[in-house]
Coordinates of C-alpha atoms in Angstrom, one line a residue:
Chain A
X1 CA 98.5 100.0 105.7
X2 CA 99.9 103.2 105.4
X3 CA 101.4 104.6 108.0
X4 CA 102.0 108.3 109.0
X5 CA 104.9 110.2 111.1
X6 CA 104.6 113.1 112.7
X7 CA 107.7 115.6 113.8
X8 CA 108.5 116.5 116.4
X9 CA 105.8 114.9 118.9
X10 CA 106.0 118.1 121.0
X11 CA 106.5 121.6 120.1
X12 CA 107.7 124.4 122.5
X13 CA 106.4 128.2 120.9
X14 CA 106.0 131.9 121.3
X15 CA 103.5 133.8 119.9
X16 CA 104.0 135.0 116.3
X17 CA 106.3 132.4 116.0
X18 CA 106.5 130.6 112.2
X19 CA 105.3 127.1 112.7
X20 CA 106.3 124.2 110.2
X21 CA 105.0 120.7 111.2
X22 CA 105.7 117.5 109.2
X23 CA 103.7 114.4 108.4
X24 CA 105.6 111.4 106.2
X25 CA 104.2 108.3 104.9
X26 CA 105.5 105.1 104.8
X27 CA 104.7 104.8 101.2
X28 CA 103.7 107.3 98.3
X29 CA 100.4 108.8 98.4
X30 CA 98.5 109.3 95.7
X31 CA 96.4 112.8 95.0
X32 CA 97.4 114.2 97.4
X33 CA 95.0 112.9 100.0
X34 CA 95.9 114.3 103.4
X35 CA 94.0 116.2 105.1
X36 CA 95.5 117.9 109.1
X37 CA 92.9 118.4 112.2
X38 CA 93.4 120.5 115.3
X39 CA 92.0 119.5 118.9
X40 CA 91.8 121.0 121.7
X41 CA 91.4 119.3 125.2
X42 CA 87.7 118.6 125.7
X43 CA 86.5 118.9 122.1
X44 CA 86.2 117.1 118.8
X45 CA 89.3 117.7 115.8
X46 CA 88.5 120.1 113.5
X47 CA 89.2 119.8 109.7
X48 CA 91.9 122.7 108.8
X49 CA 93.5 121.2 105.1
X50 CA 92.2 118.7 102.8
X51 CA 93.8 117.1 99.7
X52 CA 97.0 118.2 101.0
X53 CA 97.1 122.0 100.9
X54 CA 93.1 123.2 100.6
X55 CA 91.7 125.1 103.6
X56 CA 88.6 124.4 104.9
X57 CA 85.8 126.4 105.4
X58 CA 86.2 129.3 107.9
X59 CA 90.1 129.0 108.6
X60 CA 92.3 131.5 109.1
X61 CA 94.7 131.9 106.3
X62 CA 97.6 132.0 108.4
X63 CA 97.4 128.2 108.4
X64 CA 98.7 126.3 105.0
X65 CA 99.2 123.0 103.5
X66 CA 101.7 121.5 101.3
X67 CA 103.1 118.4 99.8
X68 CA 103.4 115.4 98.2
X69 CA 104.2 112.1 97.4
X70 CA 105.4 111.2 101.0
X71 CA 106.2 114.1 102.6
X72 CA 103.6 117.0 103.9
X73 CA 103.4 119.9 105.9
X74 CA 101.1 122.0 107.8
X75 CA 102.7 125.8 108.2
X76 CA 101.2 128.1 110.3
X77 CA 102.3 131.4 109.5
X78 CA 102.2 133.7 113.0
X79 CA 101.1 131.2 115.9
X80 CA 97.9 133.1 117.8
X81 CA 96.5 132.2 121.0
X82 CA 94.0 129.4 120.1
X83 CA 96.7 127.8 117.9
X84 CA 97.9 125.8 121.3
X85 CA 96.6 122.5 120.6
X86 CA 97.7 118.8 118.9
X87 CA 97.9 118.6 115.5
X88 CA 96.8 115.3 113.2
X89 CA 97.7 114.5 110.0
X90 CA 95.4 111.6 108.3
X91 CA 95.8 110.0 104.5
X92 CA 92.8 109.0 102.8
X93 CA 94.1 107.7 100.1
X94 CA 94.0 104.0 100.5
X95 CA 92.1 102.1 102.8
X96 CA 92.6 101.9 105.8
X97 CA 92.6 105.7 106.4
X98 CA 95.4 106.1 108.6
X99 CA 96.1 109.1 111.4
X100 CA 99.7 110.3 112.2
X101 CA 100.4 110.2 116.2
X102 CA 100.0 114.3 116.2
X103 CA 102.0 116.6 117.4
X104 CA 101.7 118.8 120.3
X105 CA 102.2 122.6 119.7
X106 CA 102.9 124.3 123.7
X107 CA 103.2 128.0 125.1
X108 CA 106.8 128.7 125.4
Chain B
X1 CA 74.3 124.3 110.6
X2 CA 75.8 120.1 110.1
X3 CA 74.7 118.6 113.1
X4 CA 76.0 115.1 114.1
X5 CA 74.7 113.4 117.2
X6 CA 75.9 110.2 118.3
X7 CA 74.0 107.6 120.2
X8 CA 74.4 103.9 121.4
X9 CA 77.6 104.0 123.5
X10 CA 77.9 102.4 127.0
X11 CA 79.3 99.8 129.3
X12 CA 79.4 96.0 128.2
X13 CA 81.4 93.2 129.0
X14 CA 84.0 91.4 126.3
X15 CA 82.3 89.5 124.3
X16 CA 78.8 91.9 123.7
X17 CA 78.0 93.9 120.9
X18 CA 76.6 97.8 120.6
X19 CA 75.1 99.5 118.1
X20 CA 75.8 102.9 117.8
X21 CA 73.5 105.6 115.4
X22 CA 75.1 108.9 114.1
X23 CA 71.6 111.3 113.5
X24 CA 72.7 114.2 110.8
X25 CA 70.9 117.3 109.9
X26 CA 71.6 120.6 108.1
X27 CA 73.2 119.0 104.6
X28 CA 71.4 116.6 102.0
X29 CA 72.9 113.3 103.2
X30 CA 72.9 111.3 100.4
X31 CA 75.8 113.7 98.7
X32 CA 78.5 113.2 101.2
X33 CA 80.8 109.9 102.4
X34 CA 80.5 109.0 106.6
X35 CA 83.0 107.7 109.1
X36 CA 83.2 107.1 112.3
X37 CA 86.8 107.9 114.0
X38 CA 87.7 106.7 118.0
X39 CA 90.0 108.0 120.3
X40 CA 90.7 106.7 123.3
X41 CA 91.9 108.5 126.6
X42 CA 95.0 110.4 125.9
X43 CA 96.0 108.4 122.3
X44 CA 96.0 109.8 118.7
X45 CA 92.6 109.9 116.6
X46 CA 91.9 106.0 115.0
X47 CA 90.1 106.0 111.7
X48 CA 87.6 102.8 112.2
X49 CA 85.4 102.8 109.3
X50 CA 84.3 104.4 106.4
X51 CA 81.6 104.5 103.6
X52 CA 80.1 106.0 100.3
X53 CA 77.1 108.2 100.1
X54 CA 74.9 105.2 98.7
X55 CA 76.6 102.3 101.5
X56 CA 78.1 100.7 98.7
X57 CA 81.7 101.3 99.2
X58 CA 83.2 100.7 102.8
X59 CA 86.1 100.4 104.6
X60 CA 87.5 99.7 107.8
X61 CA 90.5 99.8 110.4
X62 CA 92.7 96.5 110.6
X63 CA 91.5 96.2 114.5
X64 CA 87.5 95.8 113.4
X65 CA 87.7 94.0 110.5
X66 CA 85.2 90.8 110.4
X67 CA 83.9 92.7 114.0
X68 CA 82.2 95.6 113.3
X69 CA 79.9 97.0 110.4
X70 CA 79.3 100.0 109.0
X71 CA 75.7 101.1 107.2
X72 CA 73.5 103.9 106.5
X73 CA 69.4 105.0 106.0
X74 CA 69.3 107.8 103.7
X75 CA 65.6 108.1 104.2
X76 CA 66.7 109.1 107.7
X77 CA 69.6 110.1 107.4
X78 CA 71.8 108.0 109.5
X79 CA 74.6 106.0 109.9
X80 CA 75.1 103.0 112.1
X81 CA 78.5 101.3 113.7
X82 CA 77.5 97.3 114.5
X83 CA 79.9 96.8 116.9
X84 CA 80.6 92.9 117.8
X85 CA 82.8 91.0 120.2
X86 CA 83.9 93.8 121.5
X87 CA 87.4 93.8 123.3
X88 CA 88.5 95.7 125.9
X89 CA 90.9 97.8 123.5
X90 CA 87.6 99.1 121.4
X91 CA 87.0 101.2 124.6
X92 CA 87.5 104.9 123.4
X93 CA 85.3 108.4 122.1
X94 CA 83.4 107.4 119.1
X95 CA 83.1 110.2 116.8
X96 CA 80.8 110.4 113.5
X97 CA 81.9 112.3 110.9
X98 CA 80.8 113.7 107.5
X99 CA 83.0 113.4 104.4
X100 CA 84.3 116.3 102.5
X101 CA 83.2 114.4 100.0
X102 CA 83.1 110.7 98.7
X103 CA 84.9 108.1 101.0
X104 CA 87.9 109.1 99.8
X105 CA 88.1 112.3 101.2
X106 CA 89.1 113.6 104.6
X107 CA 86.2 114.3 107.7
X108 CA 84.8 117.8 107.2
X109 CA 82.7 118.0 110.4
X110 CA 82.4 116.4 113.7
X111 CA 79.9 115.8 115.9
X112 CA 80.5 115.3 120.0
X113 CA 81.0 111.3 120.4
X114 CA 79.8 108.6 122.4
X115 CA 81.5 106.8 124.8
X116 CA 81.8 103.0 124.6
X117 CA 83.8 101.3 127.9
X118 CA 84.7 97.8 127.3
X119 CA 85.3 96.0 130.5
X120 CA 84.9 92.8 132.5

């Protein structure tokens, strides 16, 4: 199976702050197919990118997606308030669909 | 509005089985792929299974293979987790999802999970 990285595991920030976090696979993956979640405590993820760098409905732009092959990453642009959360990556391209161990993004 | 309510989770021993049902509403079912994703308390998401819009094509996690199935009533639109010999490490938040699109694709929306504690 394919397994997924995420850096760093824990991320200390100020508002406005540019926010670039990583995801690598263990192996190449094909069309792009990764897709990165937020939670929050007490709730279910919620789908921000799919097929590596598309946003899903109804989120902000300041959140991006890019990458390939083995190496993505979610950027969000100016960190707001209700950007404190974990942060999943996931590949969907072979099967098992695999989640990276997220990473945590704090108030500095 | 997508609406996903789970149902089905619980307390059982090692050993039993649970079934649990995913009900969806507010999209035409039979377009879109279904999984259902677990977390357990404080640990990273865990894809456990996944499968097409017609049931055909399924997948599922290393930990639940030969254990657990995965199917689906379009009539009714729902999807169904057959859970057997269940161990304690299956305990977790089982969440339904639908597809953004075919299997292959990432899990649009969520609904709220049901609980299943495995535990002698």
């Amino acid at each position: 199976e394919i397994v997924l990285t995420q850096s760093p595991a824990t991320l200390s920030l100020s508002l406005g702050e540019r926010v670039p976090l990583s995801c690598r696979a263990s192996e190449n993956i094909i069309r792009d197919s990764v897709a990165w979640y937020q939670q929050k405590p007490g709730q279910a993820p919620r789908l921000l990118i799919y097929d590596a760098s598309s946003r899903a409905t109804g989120i902000p732009d300041r959140f991006s997606g890019s990458g390939s092959g083995t190496d993505f990453t979610l950027i969000i642009s100016r960190l707001e308030p209700e950007d404190f959360a974990v942060y999943y990556c996931q590949q969907y391209a072979d099967s098992p669909f695999t989640f990276g161990p997220g990473t945590t993004v704090n108030i500095k | 509005e997508v609406q996903l309510v789970e149902s089905g989770g619980g307390v059982v021993r090692p050993g039993e089985s649970l079934r649990l049902s995913c009900a969806a509403s507010g999209f035409r079912f039979d377009d879109f792929g279904m999984h259902w994703v677990r977390q357990a308390p404080g640990r990273s998401l865990e894809w456990v299974s996944g499968l097409s819009w017609n049931g055909r094509s399924t997948g599922y996690a290393d930990s639940v293979k030969g254990r657990f199935t995965i199917a689906r009533d379009n009539a009714k639109s729902l999807v169904y987790l057959q859970m057997n010999s269940l161990r304690v490490e299956d305990s977790a938040l089982y969440y339904c999802t639908k597809a953004v699109g075919g299997l292959y694709s990432g899990s649009h929306n969520w609904g709220q999970g049901t609980l299943v504690t495995v535990s002698s």
